[in-house]
Short mmCIF file of C-alpha atoms in Angstrom, two decimals:
data_model
loop_
_atom_site.label_atom_id
_atom_site.label_comp_id
_atom_site.label_asym_id
_atom_site.label_seq_id
_atom_site.Cartn_x
_atom_site.Cartn_y
_atom_site.Cartn_z
CA SER J 1027 23.92 -15.60 -15.01
CA GLN J 1028 20.26 -15.10 -15.88
CA GLN J 1029 18.06 -18.18 -15.79
CA GLY J 1030 15.79 -16.91 -18.53
CA GLU J 1031 16.67 -15.13 -21.72
CA GLU J 1032 14.12 -13.54 -24.01
CA ASP J 1033 14.42 -13.25 -27.74
CA PRO J 1034 14.23 -10.83 -29.44
CA GLN J 1035 15.36 -8.03 -27.12
CA ALA J 1036 13.18 -5.59 -29.06
CA LEU J 1037 10.29 -6.06 -31.47
CA SER J 1038 8.40 -3.46 -33.48
CA ILE J 1039 5.27 -4.38 -35.46
CA GLN J 1040 2.18 -2.78 -36.96
CA GLU J 1041 -1.09 -2.71 -35.10
CA GLY J 1042 -3.17 -5.75 -35.92
CA GLU J 1043 -0.18 -8.02 -36.54
CA ASN J 1044 0.79 -10.88 -34.27
CA ALA J 1045 3.77 -10.64 -31.93
CA THR J 1046 5.84 -13.62 -30.84
CA MET J 1047 8.40 -13.56 -28.05
CA ASN J 1048 10.58 -16.44 -26.97
CA CYS J 1049 12.13 -17.39 -23.67
CA SER J 1050 14.83 -19.95 -22.95
CA TYR J 1051 15.92 -21.15 -19.54
CA LYS J 1052 18.60 -23.37 -18.07
CA THR J 1053 17.41 -25.39 -15.08
CA SER J 1054 14.33 -27.42 -14.26
CA ILE J 1055 11.27 -25.42 -13.40
CA ASN J 1056 7.99 -25.78 -11.54
CA ASN J 1057 6.22 -23.27 -13.75
CA LEU J 1058 6.90 -20.40 -16.14
CA GLN J 1059 5.13 -17.08 -16.00
CA TRP J 1060 4.87 -14.10 -18.32
CA TYR J 1061 4.62 -10.54 -17.03
CA ARG J 1062 4.05 -7.21 -18.73
CA GLN J 1063 5.55 -3.90 -17.67
CA ASN J 1064 4.36 -0.62 -19.08
CA SER J 1065 6.71 2.34 -19.06
CA GLY J 1066 7.35 3.48 -15.50
CA ARG J 1067 4.97 1.00 -13.91
CA GLY J 1068 5.15 -2.22 -11.94
CA LEU J 1069 4.79 -5.65 -13.41
CA VAL J 1070 1.46 -7.23 -14.20
CA HIS J 1071 1.04 -10.99 -14.30
CA LEU J 1072 -0.29 -12.24 -17.64
CA ILE J 1073 -0.28 -16.01 -17.62
CA LEU J 1074 1.23 -19.01 -15.84
CA ILE J 1075 1.99 -22.36 -17.44
CA ARG J 1076 2.97 -25.34 -15.33
CA SER J 1077 5.79 -27.71 -16.23
CA ASN J 1078 3.32 -30.48 -17.15
CA GLU J 1079 1.39 -28.24 -19.54
CA ARG J 1080 2.28 -27.61 -23.18
CA GLU J 1081 -0.03 -24.78 -24.19
CA LYS J 1082 -2.27 -22.25 -22.55
CA HIS J 1083 -4.56 -19.52 -23.78
CA SER J 1084 -5.86 -16.34 -22.19
CA GLY J 1085 -7.77 -13.94 -24.41
CA ARG J 1086 -5.39 -12.84 -27.17
CA LEU J 1087 -2.44 -14.52 -25.45
CA ARG J 1088 -1.12 -17.97 -26.27
CA VAL J 1089 1.77 -19.49 -24.36
CA THR J 1090 3.62 -22.67 -25.20
CA LEU J 1091 6.14 -24.55 -23.11
CA ASP J 1092 8.65 -27.14 -24.31
CA THR J 1093 10.46 -28.54 -21.29
CA SER J 1094 12.66 -30.78 -23.44
CA LYS J 1095 14.06 -27.69 -25.14
CA LYS J 1096 13.74 -25.54 -22.02
CA SER J 1097 11.89 -22.87 -23.96
CA SER J 1098 8.61 -21.02 -24.03
CA SER J 1099 6.92 -18.63 -26.40
CA LEU J 1100 4.33 -15.92 -25.92
CA LEU J 1101 2.07 -15.05 -28.85
CA ILE J 1102 -0.06 -11.91 -28.80
CA THR J 1103 -2.61 -11.96 -31.60
CA ALA J 1104 -4.21 -8.93 -33.26
CA SER J 1105 -1.89 -6.51 -31.46
CA ARG J 1106 -3.09 -3.14 -30.21
CA ALA J 1107 -1.26 0.07 -29.35
CA ALA J 1108 -1.97 -0.64 -25.68
CA ASP J 1109 0.14 -3.81 -25.93
CA THR J 1110 3.25 -1.63 -26.18
CA ALA J 1111 5.30 -2.66 -23.14
CA SER J 1112 8.17 -4.84 -21.97
CA TYR J 1113 7.39 -8.51 -21.57
CA PHE J 1114 9.28 -10.71 -19.15
CA CYS J 1115 9.33 -14.43 -18.70
CA ALA J 1116 9.93 -15.66 -15.18
CA THR J 1117 10.73 -19.20 -14.16
CA ARG J 1118 9.78 -20.73 -10.84
CA LEU J 1119 12.70 -22.92 -9.86
CA ILE J 1120 12.22 -26.36 -8.36
CA GLN J 1121 15.27 -26.24 -6.13
CA GLY J 1122 15.96 -24.13 -3.10
CA ALA J 1123 13.46 -21.47 -2.09
CA GLN J 1124 11.63 -21.90 -5.40
CA LYS J 1125 12.17 -18.28 -6.21
CA LEU J 1126 10.96 -16.59 -9.37
CA VAL J 1127 13.80 -15.70 -11.74
CA PHE J 1128 13.15 -13.10 -14.44
CA GLY J 1129 14.71 -12.78 -17.85
CA GLN J 1130 15.94 -9.55 -19.44
CA GLY J 1131 12.68 -8.88 -21.24
CA THR J 1132 11.48 -8.10 -24.76
CA ARG J 1133 10.56 -4.52 -25.55
CA LEU J 1134 7.47 -4.61 -27.79
CA THR J 1135 6.37 -1.55 -29.74
CA ILE J 1136 3.06 -1.53 -31.62
CA ASN J 1137 2.96 1.10 -34.34
CA PRO J 1138 -0.45 2.58 -35.25
CA GLU K 1270 -9.06 -5.35 -3.30
CA ALA K 1271 -6.23 -2.90 -2.68
CA GLY K 1272 -2.96 -3.67 -4.42
CA VAL K 1273 0.60 -3.59 -3.14
CA ALA K 1274 1.47 -0.12 -1.90
CA GLN K 1275 4.96 1.36 -1.97
CA SER K 1276 6.45 4.66 -0.92
CA PRO K 1277 8.07 6.87 -1.84
CA ARG K 1278 7.59 6.65 -5.61
CA TYR K 1279 10.78 8.56 -6.34
CA LYS K 1280 13.92 9.30 -4.37
CA ILE K 1281 17.09 11.16 -5.26
CA ILE K 1282 20.05 10.96 -2.90
CA GLU K 1283 23.79 11.44 -3.01
CA LYS K 1284 26.19 8.54 -2.73
CA ARG K 1285 27.02 7.47 0.80
CA GLN K 1286 23.63 8.67 2.04
CA SER K 1287 20.99 6.34 3.46
CA VAL K 1288 17.54 5.63 2.10
CA ALA K 1289 14.57 3.52 3.12
CA PHE K 1290 11.64 2.16 1.16
CA TRP K 1291 8.32 0.98 2.53
CA CYS K 1292 5.95 -1.68 1.26
CA ASN K 1293 2.46 -2.72 2.32
CA PRO K 1294 1.44 -6.01 0.71
CA ILE K 1295 -2.01 -7.19 -0.24
CA SER K 1296 -3.99 -8.04 2.86
CA GLY K 1297 -3.56 -11.67 3.87
CA HIS K 1298 -0.56 -12.34 1.67
CA ALA K 1299 2.01 -14.26 3.67
CA THR K 1300 4.91 -13.91 1.25
CA LEU K 1301 6.62 -10.62 0.48
CA TYR K 1302 9.42 -9.99 -2.00
CA TRP K 1303 11.81 -7.14 -2.73
CA TYR K 1304 13.27 -6.90 -6.22
CA GLN K 1305 15.86 -4.60 -7.74
CA GLN K 1306 15.35 -3.69 -11.39
CA ILE K 1307 18.20 -1.88 -13.10
CA LEU K 1308 17.29 0.00 -16.28
CA GLY K 1309 17.04 -2.34 -19.24
CA GLN K 1310 17.12 -5.51 -17.14
CA GLY K 1311 14.64 -7.83 -15.55
CA PRO K 1312 13.87 -7.70 -11.82
CA LYS K 1313 16.35 -9.45 -9.54
CA LEU K 1314 15.14 -10.90 -6.24
CA LEU K 1315 16.83 -9.31 -3.25
CA ILE K 1316 14.93 -10.90 -0.40
CA GLN K 1317 11.87 -13.06 0.20
CA PHE K 1318 9.90 -13.17 3.45
CA GLN K 1319 7.43 -15.82 4.54
CA ASN K 1320 5.40 -14.07 7.23
CA ASN K 1321 8.19 -12.34 9.16
CA GLY K 1322 10.90 -14.90 8.47
CA VAL K 1323 13.50 -14.68 5.70
CA VAL K 1324 13.24 -17.44 3.09
CA ASP K 1325 15.88 -16.26 0.63
CA ASP K 1326 18.30 -13.36 0.85
CA SER K 1327 21.12 -14.89 -1.17
CA GLN K 1328 21.32 -11.92 -3.57
CA LEU K 1329 20.99 -9.18 -0.96
CA PRO K 1330 24.24 -7.16 -0.56
CA LYS K 1331 24.20 -7.49 3.17
CA ASP K 1332 27.06 -5.07 3.75
CA ARG K 1333 24.79 -2.21 2.73
CA PHE K 1334 21.24 -3.51 2.31
CA SER K 1335 18.91 -4.59 5.08
CA ALA K 1336 15.25 -5.48 5.19
CA GLU K 1337 12.73 -6.32 7.84
CA ARG K 1338 9.13 -7.36 8.00
CA LEU K 1339 7.83 -6.73 11.47
CA LYS K 1340 4.63 -8.52 12.48
CA GLY K 1341 4.55 -10.24 9.11
CA VAL K 1342 2.81 -7.39 7.29
CA ASP K 1343 4.60 -4.19 6.20
CA SER K 1344 8.23 -4.26 5.18
CA THR K 1345 11.07 -1.79 4.86
CA LEU K 1346 14.18 -2.05 2.72
CA LYS K 1347 17.15 0.11 3.64
CA ILE K 1348 20.36 0.99 1.85
CA GLN K 1349 23.20 2.39 3.92
CA PRO K 1350 25.44 3.77 2.46
CA ALA K 1351 24.17 4.06 -1.10
CA LYS K 1352 26.41 3.64 -4.12
CA LEU K 1353 25.94 4.93 -7.66
CA GLU K 1354 25.20 1.41 -8.89
CA ASP K 1355 22.21 1.21 -6.54
CA SER K 1356 20.29 3.47 -8.93
CA ALA K 1357 17.34 1.30 -9.93
CA VAL K 1358 13.65 0.68 -9.40
CA TYR K 1359 12.90 -1.24 -6.22
CA LEU K 1360 9.81 -3.37 -6.59
CA CYS K 1361 7.84 -4.97 -3.81
CA ALA K 1362 5.59 -7.92 -4.52
CA SER K 1363 3.39 -10.22 -2.49
CA SER K 1364 1.74 -13.58 -2.92
CA SER K 1365 -0.55 -15.78 -0.90
CA GLY K 1366 2.27 -18.08 0.04
CA THR K 1367 2.34 -21.29 -1.93
CA PRO K 1368 5.33 -21.48 -4.24
CA GLN K 1369 3.12 -21.90 -7.29
CA GLU K 1370 1.20 -18.72 -6.75
CA THR K 1371 1.64 -15.67 -8.93
CA GLN K 1372 3.07 -12.50 -7.49
CA TYR K 1373 1.41 -9.10 -7.38
CA PHE K 1374 3.71 -6.15 -7.79
CA GLY K 1375 3.59 -2.63 -6.46
CA PRO K 1376 4.38 0.42 -8.61
CA GLY K 1377 7.97 0.52 -7.40
CA THR K 1378 10.29 3.17 -6.00
CA ARG K 1379 12.65 4.76 -8.50
CA LEU K 1380 15.97 5.55 -6.82
CA LEU K 1381 18.61 7.80 -8.32
CA VAL K 1382 21.97 7.98 -6.57
CA LEU K 1383 24.12 10.97 -7.60
#
């Protein structure tokens, strides 16, 4: 089964509003990363938060991590039409080959 | 800096045919990954190379999928024979090698099996 699960699966908001996406995971992690994927394109890395960090900012992005609840959230402030994309959380496992395991993604639509 | 290159971008084949994808990672990146992304899902790791050695291929369907990374640079992923359920986007990614590093993805190859 998937390590990470995003919530909601789809989100539609008006331009200028804030968008919040959540990610839950099951096993211990080294770090958690968020990626964006525009229609028909590859994934672009947005931000990485390590297991000993609780919050991180990058421009209009804010990521939180709660390892006790095994959850993370991605906040995009002042959304723009260009933010329309699918957003994936990916967890770097501690065990084994430390591979990156992706969730199912949240499809975000910004309406003008 | 050039990104991860993949070819072809699109491929349409009939079931039971063979197909191969090519990936050229970012120069100097020791680690190379192949992912399969089925429509509506997140990418699933198929195989991970460290230089030219396999680190993880636990989710690679080895009866039909094979991959190699000769000389620790370019890589090819092959499917033989293809099934309908192999229709997906195949993404190649690379990273500098340490487990904590982020991965850089190519544009992907969209495969349709008829």
